[in-house]
Short mmCIF file of C-alpha atoms in Angstrom, two decimals:
data_model
loop_
_atom_site.label_atom_id
_atom_site.label_comp_id
_atom_site.label_asym_id
_atom_site.label_seq_id
_atom_site.Cartn_x
_atom_site.Cartn_y
_atom_site.Cartn_z
CA MET U 45 -0.01 0.00 0.03
CA ILE U 46 2.90 2.26 0.70
CA GLU U 47 3.92 2.07 -2.98
CA GLU U 48 0.98 4.30 -3.88
CA PRO U 49 2.12 7.98 -3.82
CA TYR U 50 -0.93 9.16 -1.89
CA ARG U 51 -0.42 6.60 0.84
CA TRP U 52 3.21 7.58 1.11
CA VAL U 53 2.37 11.20 1.68
CA GLU U 54 -0.26 10.17 4.19
CA ALA U 55 2.26 8.00 5.98
CA ILE U 56 4.79 10.84 6.09
CA GLN U 57 2.05 13.10 7.43
CA ASN U 58 1.20 10.65 10.18
CA ARG U 59 4.83 10.30 11.01
CA ARG U 60 5.21 14.09 11.27
CA GLU U 61 2.29 14.30 13.63
CA TYR U 62 3.67 11.44 15.76
CA ILE U 63 7.11 13.12 16.02
CA GLU U 64 5.67 16.58 16.75
CA ASN U 65 3.68 15.00 19.58
CA GLN U 66 6.76 13.32 20.95
CA LEU U 67 8.73 16.60 20.85
CA ALA U 68 5.89 18.79 22.20
CA ALA U 69 7.11 18.72 25.82
CA GLY U 70 10.65 19.76 24.87
CA SER U 71 12.12 22.55 27.04
CA PRO U 72 13.20 25.49 24.91
CA ILE U 73 16.83 26.34 24.11
CA VAL U 74 18.09 29.85 23.36
CA ALA U 75 21.30 30.95 21.63
CA LEU U 76 22.36 34.59 21.86
CA SER U 77 25.37 35.93 19.99
CA GLY U 78 27.33 38.82 21.44
CA ALA U 79 30.71 40.45 21.70
CA ASP U 80 32.16 37.84 24.12
CA GLY U 81 30.85 34.89 22.20
CA ILE U 82 27.68 32.82 21.79
CA LEU U 83 25.62 32.04 24.92
CA LEU U 84 23.42 28.95 24.93
CA VAL U 85 20.95 28.70 27.70
CA THR U 86 18.15 26.40 28.81
CA VAL U 87 16.58 25.03 32.00
CA SER U 88 17.18 21.36 32.57
CA ARG U 89 15.54 19.02 35.01
CA GLU U 90 17.17 15.66 34.56
CA ARG U 91 19.78 15.52 31.75
CA GLN U 92 22.33 17.58 29.98
CA LYS U 93 21.00 19.32 26.86
CA LEU U 94 23.92 21.39 25.65
CA PHE U 95 27.01 19.77 24.20
CA GLU U 96 30.36 20.52 22.63
CA ILE U 97 30.77 19.28 19.03
CA TYR U 98 34.13 20.79 18.04
CA ASP U 99 36.45 23.64 18.86
CA ARG U 100 33.99 26.31 17.81
CA ILE U 101 30.79 24.45 17.51
CA ALA U 102 28.13 23.70 20.18
CA MET U 103 24.84 21.85 20.03
CA GLY U 104 21.65 21.91 22.01
CA ALA U 105 18.89 19.38 21.47
CA ILE U 106 15.44 18.28 22.58
CA GLY U 107 13.88 14.95 21.87
CA HIS U 108 14.61 11.29 22.57
CA PRO U 109 17.93 10.89 24.54
CA GLY U 110 18.95 7.90 22.47
CA ASP U 111 18.47 9.75 19.25
CA ILE U 112 20.10 12.88 20.50
CA GLU U 113 23.07 10.75 21.54
CA ARG U 114 23.44 9.18 18.09
CA LEU U 115 23.20 12.53 16.31
CA ARG U 116 25.66 14.12 18.71
CA MET U 117 28.14 11.33 18.07
CA THR U 118 27.70 11.71 14.32
CA GLY U 119 28.47 15.42 14.63
CA ILE U 120 31.56 14.78 16.85
CA GLU U 121 32.82 11.99 14.55
CA VAL U 122 32.40 13.88 11.30
CA ALA U 123 33.96 17.05 12.77
CA GLY U 124 36.79 15.14 14.48
CA ALA U 125 37.75 13.19 11.41
CA GLU U 126 37.76 16.32 9.28
CA GLY U 127 39.78 18.22 11.87
CA PHE U 128 42.35 15.41 11.98
CA THR U 129 42.73 14.73 8.20
CA ARG U 130 42.72 18.37 7.25
CA SER U 131 42.78 20.88 9.95
CA ALA U 132 40.58 22.41 12.67
CA GLN U 133 40.18 25.41 10.28
CA ASP U 134 38.49 23.17 7.77
CA VAL U 135 35.69 22.07 10.13
CA SER U 136 32.59 24.17 9.42
CA LEU U 137 29.02 23.95 10.77
CA ARG U 138 27.60 24.69 7.36
CA ARG U 139 29.26 21.65 5.80
CA LEU U 140 28.66 19.43 8.85
CA VAL U 141 24.88 20.10 8.63
CA SER U 142 24.35 20.29 4.91
CA TYR U 143 26.48 17.29 3.91
CA SER U 144 26.19 14.99 6.92
CA MET U 145 23.38 15.71 9.37
CA SER U 146 20.61 16.98 7.17
CA PRO U 147 20.76 14.09 4.57
CA LEU U 148 20.95 11.56 7.41
CA LEU U 149 17.84 12.96 9.10
CA LYS U 150 15.88 13.29 5.88
CA ASN U 151 16.74 9.79 4.89
CA ALA U 152 15.60 8.34 8.24
CA PHE U 153 12.48 10.44 8.23
CA GLU U 154 11.32 9.38 4.76
CA GLN U 155 12.19 5.70 5.03
CA ILE U 156 8.86 4.91 6.57
CA TYR U 157 9.66 1.38 7.53
CA GLY U 158 12.60 2.49 9.61
CA PRO U 159 12.66 4.59 12.78
CA PRO U 160 12.99 8.38 12.37
CA TYR U 161 15.19 10.49 14.70
CA LEU U 162 13.07 12.06 17.39
CA ALA U 163 15.16 15.23 17.80
CA ARG U 164 15.26 18.94 17.13
CA MET U 165 18.62 20.62 17.31
CA LEU U 166 20.16 24.01 17.63
CA PHE U 167 23.81 24.51 16.49
CA ALA U 168 26.04 27.49 17.09
CA GLU U 169 29.41 28.30 15.48
CA LEU U 170 31.69 31.13 16.36
CA GLY U 171 32.54 33.21 13.36
CA ARG U 172 36.31 33.37 12.47
CA ASN U 173 38.18 36.61 11.96
CA GLY U 174 35.23 38.90 12.52
CA GLU U 175 32.82 36.94 10.37
CA PRO U 176 29.29 36.77 11.88
CA ASP U 177 28.41 33.86 14.02
CA LEU U 178 26.29 31.06 12.45
CA LEU U 179 23.27 29.94 14.40
CA LEU U 180 21.31 27.08 12.88
CA THR U 181 18.28 25.04 13.82
CA LEU U 182 17.88 21.58 12.40
CA ASP U 183 14.67 19.57 12.53
CA TYR U 184 13.89 15.81 12.57
CA ASP U 185 13.15 15.83 8.81
CA GLY U 186 16.49 17.32 7.87
CA SER U 187 15.24 20.77 7.13
CA TYR U 188 17.27 23.56 8.65
CA HIS U 189 17.15 27.33 9.07
CA THR U 190 20.00 29.71 9.78
CA ASN U 191 20.25 33.20 11.12
CA GLY U 192 21.90 34.09 7.80
CA GLY U 193 25.47 33.75 9.06
CA ALA U 194 28.05 35.10 6.63
CA LEU U 195 25.52 35.18 3.74
CA SER U 196 23.31 37.80 5.38
CA ASN U 197 23.90 41.53 5.66
CA ALA U 198 22.13 41.61 9.00
CA PRO U 199 22.17 38.15 10.62
CA GLU U 200 19.87 37.81 13.60
CA PRO U 201 21.91 37.58 16.83
CA PHE U 202 19.66 34.78 18.20
CA ALA U 203 18.17 31.43 17.43
CA VAL U 204 15.74 29.26 19.37
CA ILE U 205 14.15 25.83 19.40
CA SER U 206 11.20 24.61 21.43
CA GLY U 207 8.84 21.59 21.59
CA LYS U 208 6.25 23.46 19.57
CA HIS U 209 6.46 25.80 16.57
CA HIS U 210 4.14 28.33 18.24
CA SER U 211 6.32 28.52 21.28
CA ALA U 212 9.49 28.98 19.17
CA SER U 213 7.86 31.82 17.10
CA MET U 214 6.78 33.54 20.29
CA MET U 215 10.33 33.36 21.64
CA SER U 216 11.64 34.81 18.38
CA GLU U 217 9.05 37.62 18.53
CA PHE U 218 10.10 38.40 22.15
CA LEU U 219 13.77 38.44 21.18
CA ARG U 220 13.20 40.65 18.15
CA LYS U 221 11.69 43.21 20.44
CA THR U 222 14.47 42.97 23.00
CA LYS U 223 17.85 44.70 22.84
CA ILE U 224 20.51 42.04 22.54
CA SER U 225 23.56 43.76 21.12
CA GLY U 226 25.94 45.39 23.55
CA LEU U 227 24.76 43.48 26.57
CA SER U 228 27.10 42.10 29.19
CA GLN U 229 27.25 38.33 29.72
CA ASP U 230 24.95 38.46 32.82
CA GLU U 231 22.48 40.70 30.99
CA ARG U 232 22.42 38.31 28.02
CA LEU U 233 21.89 35.41 30.38
CA ASN U 234 18.95 37.26 31.84
CA VAL U 235 17.45 37.90 28.38
CA GLY U 236 18.07 34.28 27.55
CA LEU U 237 16.19 33.06 30.58
CA ASP U 238 13.26 35.43 29.84
CA ALA U 239 13.09 34.09 26.29
CA TRP U 240 13.20 30.50 27.69
CA THR U 241 10.25 31.47 30.00
CA VAL U 242 8.29 32.85 27.09
CA GLY U 243 8.85 29.60 25.26
CA HIS U 244 7.92 27.46 28.24
CA LEU U 245 4.74 29.48 28.91
CA THR U 246 3.58 29.28 25.30
CA LEU U 247 4.20 25.50 25.07
CA THR U 248 0.96 24.93 26.90
CA ARG U 249 -0.99 28.01 25.83
CA GLU U 250 -1.37 27.60 22.10
CA GLU U 251 -3.39 30.74 21.38
CA ASP U 252 -1.49 33.24 23.57
CA GLY U 253 0.89 35.87 22.21
CA VAL U 254 4.09 36.96 24.02
CA PRO U 255 3.17 37.12 27.76
CA SER U 256 3.51 40.30 29.80
CA ALA U 257 6.69 41.09 31.65
CA GLU U 258 5.03 40.28 35.04
CA THR U 259 3.82 36.93 33.88
CA ILE U 260 7.28 36.12 32.54
CA SER U 261 9.10 36.99 35.76
CA ALA U 262 6.60 35.14 37.99
CA HIS U 263 6.74 32.02 35.84
CA ARG U 264 10.46 32.19 35.54
CA GLU U 265 10.91 32.32 39.28
CA GLU U 266 8.62 29.40 39.76
CA GLN U 267 10.31 27.23 37.10
CA LEU U 268 13.84 27.99 38.32
CA LYS U 269 12.91 26.49 41.65
CA GLN U 270 12.22 23.18 39.93
CA GLY U 271 14.99 23.01 37.35
CA ALA U 272 18.58 24.19 37.03
CA VAL U 273 19.92 26.71 34.58
CA GLU U 274 22.23 25.09 32.04
CA ALA U 275 24.40 27.63 30.22
CA VAL U 276 27.33 27.42 27.89
CA LEU U 277 29.57 29.99 26.34
CA LEU U 278 31.47 29.66 23.08
CA ASP U 279 34.09 32.10 24.13
CA ARG U 280 35.32 34.45 21.45
CA HIS U 281 38.36 35.37 23.51
CA ALA U 282 39.24 31.81 24.73
CA PRO U 283 42.94 31.46 25.50
CA SER U 284 43.12 28.12 23.62
CA LYS U 285 41.45 27.04 20.39
CA ILE U 286 38.77 25.24 22.40
CA THR U 287 36.11 27.80 22.98
CA TYR U 288 33.36 25.76 24.66
CA ARG U 289 32.94 26.54 28.35
CA SER U 290 30.18 25.54 30.77
CA LEU U 291 29.02 28.49 32.88
CA LYS U 292 28.44 27.98 36.55
CA ILE U 293 25.18 29.63 37.45
CA MET C 200 31.96 3.09 17.90
CA THR C 201 34.06 -0.02 18.43
CA ASP C 202 32.58 -3.41 18.98
CA SER C 203 32.78 -2.89 22.72
CA GLY C 204 30.68 0.24 22.33
CA VAL C 205 33.39 2.61 23.50
CA PRO C 206 34.19 5.19 20.84
CA ASP C 207 37.92 5.38 20.19
CA PHE C 208 39.39 7.94 17.83
CA PRO C 209 41.93 5.73 15.96
CA THR C 210 39.24 3.14 15.41
CA LEU C 211 36.99 5.81 13.97
CA LEU C 212 39.75 6.85 11.61
CA ARG C 213 40.43 3.30 10.53
CA ARG C 214 36.72 2.65 9.92
CA ASN C 215 36.69 5.67 7.66
CA GLY C 216 39.80 4.49 5.85
CA ILE C 217 41.73 7.58 7.07
CA LEU C 218 44.31 5.74 9.16
CA PRO C 219 46.30 2.82 7.75
CA GLU C 220 46.55 -0.38 9.79
CA PRO C 221 49.96 -0.67 11.50
CA PRO C 222 52.32 -2.43 9.08
CA PRO C 223 53.30 -6.05 9.87
CA VAL C 224 56.57 -6.36 11.73
CA HIS C 225 59.55 -7.46 9.58
CA ALA C 226 63.12 -8.00 10.63
CA PRO C 227 65.31 -5.40 8.92
CA ARG C 228 66.57 -6.53 5.56
CA GLY C 229 69.73 -5.30 3.94
CA GLY C 230 71.98 -2.65 5.42
CA PRO C 231 71.07 0.45 7.35
CA LEU C 232 69.14 3.23 5.71
CA PRO C 233 71.08 5.51 3.40
CA GLU C 234 72.63 8.43 5.26
CA GLY C 235 70.48 11.57 5.31
CA CYS C 236 67.11 10.02 4.51
CA GLN C 237 65.69 10.58 8.02
CA THR C 238 65.36 13.85 9.90
CA MET C 239 65.98 13.41 13.58
CA ALA C 240 65.08 15.66 16.44
CA THR C 241 67.58 15.52 19.25
CA THR C 242 67.90 16.41 22.89
CA ILE C 243 64.96 16.78 25.24
CA LEU C 244 64.67 16.71 29.02
CA ALA C 245 62.10 16.93 31.76
CA PHE C 246 62.22 17.05 35.51
CA LYS C 247 60.02 17.69 38.47
CA PHE C 248 60.55 20.79 40.60
CA ALA C 249 58.61 22.63 43.25
CA GLY C 250 56.29 24.26 40.71
CA GLY C 251 55.35 21.12 38.68
CA VAL C 252 57.18 19.54 35.76
CA LEU C 253 59.49 21.50 33.55
CA MET C 254 60.06 20.22 30.00
CA ALA C 255 62.70 21.61 27.60
CA GLY C 256 64.30 20.89 24.28
CA ASP C 257 66.88 22.30 22.00
CA ARG C 258 65.75 23.44 18.53
CA ARG C 259 67.89 21.38 16.19
CA ALA C 260 66.75 18.74 13.72
CA THR C 261 69.47 16.82 11.90
CA SER C 262 69.78 14.33 9.13
CA GLY C 263 73.03 12.54 9.16
CA ASN C 264 75.62 15.25 9.35
CA LEU C 265 73.29 17.92 8.11
CA VAL C 266 71.46 20.43 10.18
CA ILE C 267 68.00 20.36 8.64
CA TYR C 268 66.22 22.86 10.82
CA ASP C 269 67.17 25.03 13.73
CA ARG C 270 63.76 26.12 14.98
CA ALA C 271 62.15 22.78 15.63
CA ASP C 272 59.56 22.63 18.37
CA LYS C 273 60.10 19.40 20.30
CA VAL C 274 57.99 20.27 23.34
CA LEU C 275 54.38 19.93 22.23
CA GLU C 276 51.16 20.77 24.03
CA ILE C 277 48.70 17.94 23.74
CA ASP C 278 45.91 19.46 25.78
CA ARG C 279 45.50 22.00 28.55
CA PHE C 280 47.40 19.74 31.05
CA SER C 281 49.56 17.49 28.96
CA LEU C 282 52.97 17.99 27.40
CA MET C 283 54.92 15.64 25.15
CA ALA C 284 58.57 16.12 24.24
CA ILE C 285 59.93 14.20 21.31
CA ALA C 286 63.26 12.86 20.29
CA GLY C 287 63.61 10.85 17.12
CA VAL C 288 61.94 11.24 13.80
CA PRO C 289 59.65 14.28 13.71
CA ALA C 290 57.58 12.86 10.86
CA THR C 291 56.29 10.13 13.15
CA ALA C 292 56.42 12.13 16.41
CA TRP C 293 54.43 15.06 15.20
CA GLU C 294 51.81 12.73 13.81
CA MET C 295 51.73 10.92 17.14
CA ALA C 296 51.23 14.23 18.94
CA ARG C 297 48.39 15.17 16.60
CA MET C 298 46.72 11.80 17.05
CA LEU C 299 46.99 12.09 20.83
CA GLU C 300 45.61 15.64 20.86
CA HIS C 301 42.63 14.61 18.68
CA SER C 302 42.07 11.36 20.67
CA PHE C 303 41.87 13.23 23.99
CA GLN C 304 39.53 15.89 22.63
CA PHE C 305 37.37 13.22 20.94
CA TYR C 306 37.17 11.28 24.19
CA ARG C 307 36.28 14.34 26.22
CA ARG C 308 33.60 15.48 23.80
CA SER C 309 31.98 12.11 23.21
CA GLN C 310 32.17 10.79 26.73
CA LEU C 311 31.50 14.12 28.41
CA GLN C 312 34.43 13.67 30.75
CA GLU C 313 38.20 14.07 30.71
CA MET C 314 40.32 11.07 29.97
CA SER C 315 42.12 9.78 33.10
CA MET C 316 45.82 10.26 33.45
CA GLU C 317 46.31 6.49 33.15
CA GLY C 318 44.29 6.51 29.95
CA LYS C 319 46.34 9.28 28.38
CA VAL C 320 49.58 7.60 29.27
CA ARG C 321 48.42 4.36 27.76
CA ALA C 322 47.20 6.08 24.61
CA LEU C 323 50.72 7.19 23.80
CA SER C 324 52.06 3.77 24.67
CA LYS C 325 49.69 2.24 22.14
CA LEU C 326 50.80 4.61 19.37
CA LEU C 327 54.38 3.60 19.99
CA ARG C 328 53.52 -0.05 19.89
CA ASP C 329 51.74 0.45 16.55
CA ASN C 330 55.03 1.97 15.35
CA ILE C 331 57.26 -0.98 16.29
CA GLY C 332 57.18 -2.40 12.80
CA MET C 333 58.57 0.82 11.36
CA ALA C 334 61.00 1.28 14.21
CA LEU C 335 62.48 -2.21 13.73
CA GLN C 336 63.22 -1.33 10.17
CA GLY C 337 65.06 1.71 11.32
CA VAL C 338 62.40 4.16 10.09
CA GLY C 339 60.47 6.54 12.34
CA VAL C 340 61.89 5.74 15.74
CA VAL C 341 60.41 7.95 18.37
CA VAL C 342 61.41 8.14 22.08
CA PRO C 343 59.09 10.49 23.80
CA ILE C 344 58.68 11.99 27.32
CA PHE C 345 55.17 12.71 28.53
CA ALA C 346 54.21 14.95 31.46
CA ALA C 347 50.80 16.00 32.67
CA TYR C 348 49.01 17.33 35.63
CA ASP C 349 46.82 14.73 37.21
CA PRO C 350 43.82 16.46 38.86
CA ALA C 351 42.73 13.26 40.57
CA ALA C 352 45.95 13.16 42.54
CA ASP C 353 46.62 16.88 42.41
CA LEU C 354 50.09 16.16 41.23
CA SER C 355 52.24 16.66 38.04
CA ARG C 356 53.44 13.35 36.69
CA LEU C 357 56.35 12.51 34.38
CA TYR C 358 56.77 9.45 32.17
CA PHE C 359 59.42 8.33 29.66
CA TYR C 360 58.89 5.64 27.05
CA ASP C 361 61.05 3.19 25.23
CA VAL C 362 60.74 2.49 21.47
CA MET C 363 58.31 -0.41 22.07
CA GLY C 364 55.83 1.63 24.11
CA ALA C 365 56.71 0.62 27.69
CA GLN C 366 56.08 3.57 29.94
CA PHE C 367 58.07 4.32 33.07
CA GLU C 368 56.96 6.82 35.67
CA VAL C 369 59.82 8.96 36.78
CA ALA C 370 60.47 10.22 40.29
CA ASP C 371 62.81 13.07 39.35
CA PHE C 372 64.01 13.46 35.75
CA ALA C 373 64.11 12.04 32.26
CA ALA C 374 66.13 12.81 29.16
CA SER C 375 66.07 11.42 25.63
CA GLY C 376 67.81 11.93 22.31
CA SER C 377 71.42 12.13 21.21
CA GLY C 378 72.42 14.69 23.82
CA SER C 379 70.85 12.85 26.69
CA PRO C 380 74.08 11.33 28.22
CA SER C 381 75.33 14.89 28.95
CA VAL C 382 71.88 16.03 30.12
CA ARG C 383 71.54 13.02 32.42
CA ALA C 384 75.03 13.68 33.92
CA VAL C 385 74.22 17.33 34.57
CA LEU C 386 70.82 16.64 36.08
CA GLN C 387 72.12 13.71 38.20
CA TYR C 388 74.89 15.93 39.51
CA ALA C 389 72.68 18.86 40.32
CA ASN C 390 70.14 16.60 41.98
CA ALA C 391 72.59 14.74 44.12
CA TYR C 392 75.25 17.34 44.90
CA GLY C 393 73.67 20.73 44.10
CA SER C 394 72.58 23.24 46.71
CA ARG C 395 69.25 21.49 46.83
CA PRO C 396 67.41 18.63 45.11
CA MET C 397 65.41 19.40 41.98
CA LEU C 398 62.17 18.77 43.73
CA LYS C 399 62.82 21.73 46.01
CA MET C 400 63.92 24.12 43.25
CA ASN C 401 61.87 27.18 42.43
CA GLU C 402 61.04 28.13 38.87
CA GLU C 403 64.05 30.38 38.33
CA GLU C 404 66.48 27.73 39.50
CA ALA C 405 64.79 24.99 37.46
CA VAL C 406 64.91 27.11 34.30
CA LEU C 407 68.56 27.81 34.84
CA LEU C 408 69.37 24.13 35.41
CA ALA C 409 67.48 23.14 32.22
CA LEU C 410 69.37 25.67 30.12
CA ARG C 411 72.71 24.59 31.57
CA ALA C 412 71.94 20.97 30.88
CA LEU C 413 71.02 21.75 27.25
CA ASP C 414 74.10 23.93 26.85
CA THR C 415 76.30 21.11 28.14
CA ALA C 416 74.64 18.72 25.69
CA ALA C 417 75.26 21.18 22.84
CA GLN C 418 78.98 21.30 23.82
CA ASN C 419 79.37 17.56 23.72
CA ASP C 420 76.96 16.45 21.01
CA THR C 421 77.02 17.91 17.47
CA ALA C 422 73.41 17.10 16.93
CA THR C 423 72.22 19.25 19.76
CA GLY C 424 71.71 22.83 18.84
CA ALA C 425 73.36 25.50 21.01
CA VAL C 426 71.73 28.81 21.64
CA ASP C 427 71.90 30.99 18.54
CA ARG C 428 72.01 34.42 20.15
CA HIS C 429 72.55 36.06 16.79
CA GLY C 430 69.42 34.44 15.31
CA ARG C 431 67.66 34.69 18.60
CA VAL C 432 66.77 31.04 18.70
CA TYR C 433 66.44 29.82 22.25
CA PRO C 434 65.50 26.45 23.63
CA LEU C 435 61.82 25.74 24.19
CA VAL C 436 60.96 25.54 27.94
CA LYS C 437 57.46 24.73 29.13
CA ILE C 438 56.06 24.07 32.58
CA VAL C 439 52.95 22.07 33.47
CA ASN C 440 51.11 22.25 36.83
CA SER C 441 47.63 22.64 38.25
CA LYS C 442 47.24 25.98 36.43
CA GLY C 443 47.87 24.42 33.06
CA ILE C 444 50.80 24.92 30.72
CA THR C 445 53.17 27.99 30.61
CA THR C 446 55.66 28.58 27.89
CA LEU C 447 58.61 30.60 29.21
CA PRO C 448 59.10 33.74 27.06
CA ASP C 449 62.53 34.29 25.46
CA ALA C 450 63.12 37.26 27.69
CA VAL C 451 63.21 35.03 30.78
CA LEU C 452 65.67 32.67 29.08
CA ILE C 453 67.89 35.53 27.95
CA LYS C 454 68.03 36.88 31.48
CA ALA C 455 69.10 33.51 32.82
CA TYR C 456 71.81 33.18 30.18
CA GLN C 457 73.04 36.67 30.90
CA ARG C 458 73.35 35.97 34.57
CA ASP C 459 75.36 32.82 33.81
CA LEU C 460 77.68 34.74 31.47
CA GLN C 461 78.23 37.35 34.16
CA ASN C 462 79.20 34.67 36.67
CA ALA C 463 81.65 33.21 34.14
CA LYS C 464 83.32 36.63 33.69
CA ASN C 465 83.82 37.02 37.35
CA GLN C 466 85.82 33.86 37.57
CA PRO C 467 89.64 34.16 37.43
CA THR C 468 91.24 33.21 34.11
CA PRO C 469 93.90 30.58 34.31
#
């Protein structure tokens, strides 16, 4: 039955719904780019969600832990092998995602007899020599979006992922209205946590817009009692070539 | 991932066809290699002092009677807390250092924890063992020294290796390469009969001792490079301790040399 094109499209649609449902509870992740580097922030209850992929690349992911682990390993292996055979300079997020990760995800997603990856990812790469930072979100079907990176005249200084699309778009709306450039690290962490709270609030309230400042701060305080802030900095001024650093909050 | 489920960087490379399998071991056939076909890095030393482990090397690389290069870096930083000094064939040694560096990073990233000191020491041992086949044929012999700060024991440790990959933990000092007999003599003397044992020396004294040992080696061994004050090429001296790795700037070395020269001038001439 799957051989019929209509059935195939239907099967893909079902699969999409199933995966979206599985991801729906995913706690948001925020990346903010600034003068001192890229800050990744989220609130975690039970497991680590932010990871180092290579010298200048970090990843945050929501979804099934087993799938996240496999994708994380793929990223580390591809970047590590490239960095060893050529050089660390030759490792790039754009190539990692467009040649390795995205085709892998698309393939698994569309092979409807096999299991798809239940994961949504956010990648960040520090720009070299004054180039803009690349922030990229990659979905379970292999589709990805970037902040523009070096291709854009005005790349957005943030990227977000969340369990639901509505929640992610509310976070983006909130961040577009918030001043991000020129902030200190603590101020950016604060903005990041507010954006996380916006995402967390709108996960359950589908029809709401961006919540008011009071709602945000009340909900944020309540949530931080239950979970721990997980934050990572890709340090633009790191003393060694490894830029990934966990921040103690 | 390997069959045991533990990701290992060399295995990953082999699986991708990037790293060749170690060649089978053959007894050497025919005579020795023609003179001049191998570049060799020469004298290196390392010892423990009050402020961690100091590692130093001259800058010369030779091939037979030729000086190939006079700015060779033989003391290499593997990660934030590990140093490796190489004597032998740089072609092999630098590749080993690169492999180690990538292996440690790969392990840390994939396992979300730092590799243990024991694991790091073994990793180098395994690379040397994979190299036995080449070494037996007289190609690519490497005799490294490895030093690292071990956070678990809060202690800087020092190891030397033989060609076959056996590792030996050292209590006080290690030296390798063509100038090592002189270096050993100087260090042994300083440790046993000097004003105080090396373990009690401060950084200034330790640097001075390292420079004197290398200078002595350069006097006695043609393959060890002396200080080229004209070209401003000084030995490479690095220190590893709980704060990480420090490379001593040339200015500090120059000062130490100048003080030694001054002392020599004040001595009566025969």
